[in-house]
Coordinates of C-alpha atoms in Angstrom, one line a residue:
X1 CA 83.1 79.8 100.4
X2 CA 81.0 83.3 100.0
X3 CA 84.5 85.2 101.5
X4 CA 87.1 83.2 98.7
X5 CA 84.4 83.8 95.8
X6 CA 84.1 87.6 97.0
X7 CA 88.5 88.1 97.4
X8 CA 88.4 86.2 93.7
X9 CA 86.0 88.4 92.6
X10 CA 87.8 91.3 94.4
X11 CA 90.6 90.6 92.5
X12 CA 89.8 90.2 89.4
X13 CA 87.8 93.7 89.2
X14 CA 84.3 93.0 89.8
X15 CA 83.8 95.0 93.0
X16 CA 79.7 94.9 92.4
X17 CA 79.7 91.4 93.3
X18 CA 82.9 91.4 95.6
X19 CA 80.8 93.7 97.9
X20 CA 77.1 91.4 97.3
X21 CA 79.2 88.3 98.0
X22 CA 81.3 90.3 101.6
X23 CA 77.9 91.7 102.4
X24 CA 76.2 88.2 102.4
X25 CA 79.2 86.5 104.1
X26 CA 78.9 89.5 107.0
X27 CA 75.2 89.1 107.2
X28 CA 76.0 85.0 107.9
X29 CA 78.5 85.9 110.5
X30 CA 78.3 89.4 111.6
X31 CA 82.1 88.7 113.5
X32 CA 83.6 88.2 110.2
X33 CA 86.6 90.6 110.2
X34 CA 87.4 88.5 106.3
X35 CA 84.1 90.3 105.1
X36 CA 84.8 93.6 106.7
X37 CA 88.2 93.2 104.6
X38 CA 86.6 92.6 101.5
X39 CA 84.1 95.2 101.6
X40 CA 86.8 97.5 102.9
X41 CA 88.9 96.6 99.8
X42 CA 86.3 97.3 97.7
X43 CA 85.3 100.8 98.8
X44 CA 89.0 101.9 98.8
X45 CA 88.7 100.8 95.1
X46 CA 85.6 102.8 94.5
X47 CA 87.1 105.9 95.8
X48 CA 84.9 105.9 99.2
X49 CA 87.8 106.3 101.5
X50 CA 85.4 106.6 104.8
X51 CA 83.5 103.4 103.9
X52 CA 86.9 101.6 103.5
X53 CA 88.2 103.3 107.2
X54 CA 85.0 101.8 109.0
X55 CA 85.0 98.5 107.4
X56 CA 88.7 98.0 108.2
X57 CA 88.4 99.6 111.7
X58 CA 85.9 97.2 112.2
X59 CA 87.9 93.9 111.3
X60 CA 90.4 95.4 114.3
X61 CA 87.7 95.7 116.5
X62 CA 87.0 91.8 116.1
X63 CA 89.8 90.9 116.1
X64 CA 92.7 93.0 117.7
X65 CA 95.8 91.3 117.6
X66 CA 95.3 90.0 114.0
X67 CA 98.2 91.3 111.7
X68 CA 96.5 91.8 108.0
X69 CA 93.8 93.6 109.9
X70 CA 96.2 95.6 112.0
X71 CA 98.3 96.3 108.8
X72 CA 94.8 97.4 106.4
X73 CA 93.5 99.9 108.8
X74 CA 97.1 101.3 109.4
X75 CA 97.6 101.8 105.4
X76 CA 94.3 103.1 105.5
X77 CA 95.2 105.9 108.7
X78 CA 98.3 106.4 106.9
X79 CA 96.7 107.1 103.6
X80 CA 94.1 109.3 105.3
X81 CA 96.4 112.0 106.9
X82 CA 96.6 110.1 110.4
X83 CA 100.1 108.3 109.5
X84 CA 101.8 109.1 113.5
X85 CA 98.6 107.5 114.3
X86 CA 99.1 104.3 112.2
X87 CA 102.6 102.8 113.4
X88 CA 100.6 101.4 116.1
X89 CA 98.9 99.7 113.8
X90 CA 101.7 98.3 112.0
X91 CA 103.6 97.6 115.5
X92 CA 100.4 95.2 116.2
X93 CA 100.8 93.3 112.8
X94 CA 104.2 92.6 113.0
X95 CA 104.0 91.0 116.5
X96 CA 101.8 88.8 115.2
X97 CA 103.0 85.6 114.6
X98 CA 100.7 84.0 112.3
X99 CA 100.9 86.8 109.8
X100 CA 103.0 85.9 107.3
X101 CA 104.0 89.2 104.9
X102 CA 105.4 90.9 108.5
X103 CA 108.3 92.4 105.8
X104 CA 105.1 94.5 104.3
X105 CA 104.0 95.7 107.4
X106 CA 107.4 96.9 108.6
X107 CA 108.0 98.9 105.2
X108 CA 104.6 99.8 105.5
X109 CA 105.6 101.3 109.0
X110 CA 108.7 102.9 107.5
X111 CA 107.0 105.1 105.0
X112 CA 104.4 105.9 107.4
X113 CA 106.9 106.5 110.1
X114 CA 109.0 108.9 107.6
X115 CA 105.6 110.6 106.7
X116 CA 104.7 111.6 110.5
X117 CA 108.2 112.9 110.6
X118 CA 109.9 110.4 112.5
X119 CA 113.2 109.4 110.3
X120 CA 114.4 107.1 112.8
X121 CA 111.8 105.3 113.3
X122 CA 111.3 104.9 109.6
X123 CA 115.2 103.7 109.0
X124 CA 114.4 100.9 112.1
X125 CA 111.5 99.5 110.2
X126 CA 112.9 99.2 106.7
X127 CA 115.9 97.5 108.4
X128 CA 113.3 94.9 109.9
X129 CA 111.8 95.1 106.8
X130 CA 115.3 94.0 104.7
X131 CA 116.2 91.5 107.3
X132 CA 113.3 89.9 106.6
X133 CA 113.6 90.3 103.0
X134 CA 116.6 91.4 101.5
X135 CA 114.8 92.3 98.2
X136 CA 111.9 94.6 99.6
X137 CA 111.4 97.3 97.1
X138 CA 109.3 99.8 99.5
X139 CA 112.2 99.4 102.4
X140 CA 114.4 99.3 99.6
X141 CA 113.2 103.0 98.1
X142 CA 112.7 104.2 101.5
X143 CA 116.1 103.9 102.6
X144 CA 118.0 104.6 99.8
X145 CA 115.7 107.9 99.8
X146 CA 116.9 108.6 103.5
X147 CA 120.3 108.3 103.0
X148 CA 120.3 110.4 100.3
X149 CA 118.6 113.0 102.2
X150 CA 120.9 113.2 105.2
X151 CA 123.7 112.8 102.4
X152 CA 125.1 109.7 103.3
X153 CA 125.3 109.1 99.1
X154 CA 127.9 106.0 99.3
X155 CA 125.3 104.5 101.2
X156 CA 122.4 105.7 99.1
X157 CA 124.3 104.3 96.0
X158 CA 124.1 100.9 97.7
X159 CA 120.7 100.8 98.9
X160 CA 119.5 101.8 94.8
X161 CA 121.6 99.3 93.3
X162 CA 119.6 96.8 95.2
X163 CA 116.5 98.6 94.3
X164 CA 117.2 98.5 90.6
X165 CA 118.8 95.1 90.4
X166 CA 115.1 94.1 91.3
X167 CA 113.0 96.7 89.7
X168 CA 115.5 97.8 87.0
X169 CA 113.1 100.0 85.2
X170 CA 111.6 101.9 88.3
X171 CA 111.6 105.4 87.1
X172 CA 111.8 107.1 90.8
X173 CA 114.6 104.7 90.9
X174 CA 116.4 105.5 87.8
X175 CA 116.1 109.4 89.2
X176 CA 117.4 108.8 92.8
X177 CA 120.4 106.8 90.8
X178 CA 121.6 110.0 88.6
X179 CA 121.1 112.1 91.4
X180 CA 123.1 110.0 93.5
X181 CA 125.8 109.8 91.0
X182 CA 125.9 113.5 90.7
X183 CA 126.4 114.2 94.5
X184 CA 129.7 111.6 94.4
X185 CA 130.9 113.5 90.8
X186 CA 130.1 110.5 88.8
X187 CA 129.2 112.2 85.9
X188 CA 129.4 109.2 83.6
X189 CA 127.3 107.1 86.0
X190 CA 124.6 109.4 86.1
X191 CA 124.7 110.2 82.5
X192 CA 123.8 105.8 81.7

């Protein structure tokens, strides 16, 4: 009950009691990888990036083979410069199978995978990723940004049309678009 009122709370932008309902709910049941993931949440919204880091590393340490932990703390090593260190992370949360957004993970994995450098490994995961879920924006953006950048533009073109025929107004979409129609000397593609 403490954890749902503290995610609700969470949620709705009242991190002061978020983190006094998480810190209650951890001091009930020190084991409580949920509370970790609250207060976790919550310092990443207050801008204390190391807080966040040890609360989420925590919730793996309780509980390894959990996906949304596994998936928090690799965002989290991703976001904090460690991103070759985080696909790990992300391989643990997808093999999980009571974790149910496994789609989010694997795009999660793709950015971070194209971050550390590692372009294949990225392309793999946002093809899990769209297998999963044909309309994943984040797998959708990341390989149509690929493509384009190993000029493969007929099959950029295809992976932004999908990307804008569910986020039609996405501005980095929009500007991957015209610059995809440039390369294949649409001119009156890119121009709409």
């Amino acid at each position: 009950q403490l954890l749902m009122s503290a995610s609700d709370l969470y949620q709705q932008g009242d991190f002061v009691q978020a983190q006094v309902l998480a810190e209650r709910a951890l001091k009930a049941d020190p084991r409580s990888g949920d509370a970790h993931t609250v207060l976790g949440a919550v310092a990443d919204a207050r801008g204390d990036g190391r807080v966040a880091g040890v609360h989420y590393a925590k919730a793996t340490q309780i509980a390894p083979a959990t996906g949304i932990y596994a998936n928090n703390y690799g965002q989290w090593l991703c976001a904090n410069g460690r991103a070759a260190e985080s696909l790990a992370w992300f391989d643990i949360a997808v093999a999980d199978p009571a974790y149910p957004t496994r789609g989010i993970a694997l795009a999660n994995a793709g950015s971070c995978a194209q971050q550390a450098g590692q372009p294949d490994r990225a392309e793999a995961s946002w093809r899990q990723a769209l297998a999963l879920d044909s309309g994943n924006v984040p797998a959708l953006s990341g390989m149509a940004s690929l493509q384009f950048a190993r000029g493969r533009y007929l099959d950029a073109r295809a992976f932004t049309e999908r990307w804008l025929a569910i986020a039609p107004a996405d501005a980095q979409g929009l500007g991957l678009a015209v610059q995809v129609e440039q390369k294949l000397g649409a001119n009156a593609a890119a121009s709409r």
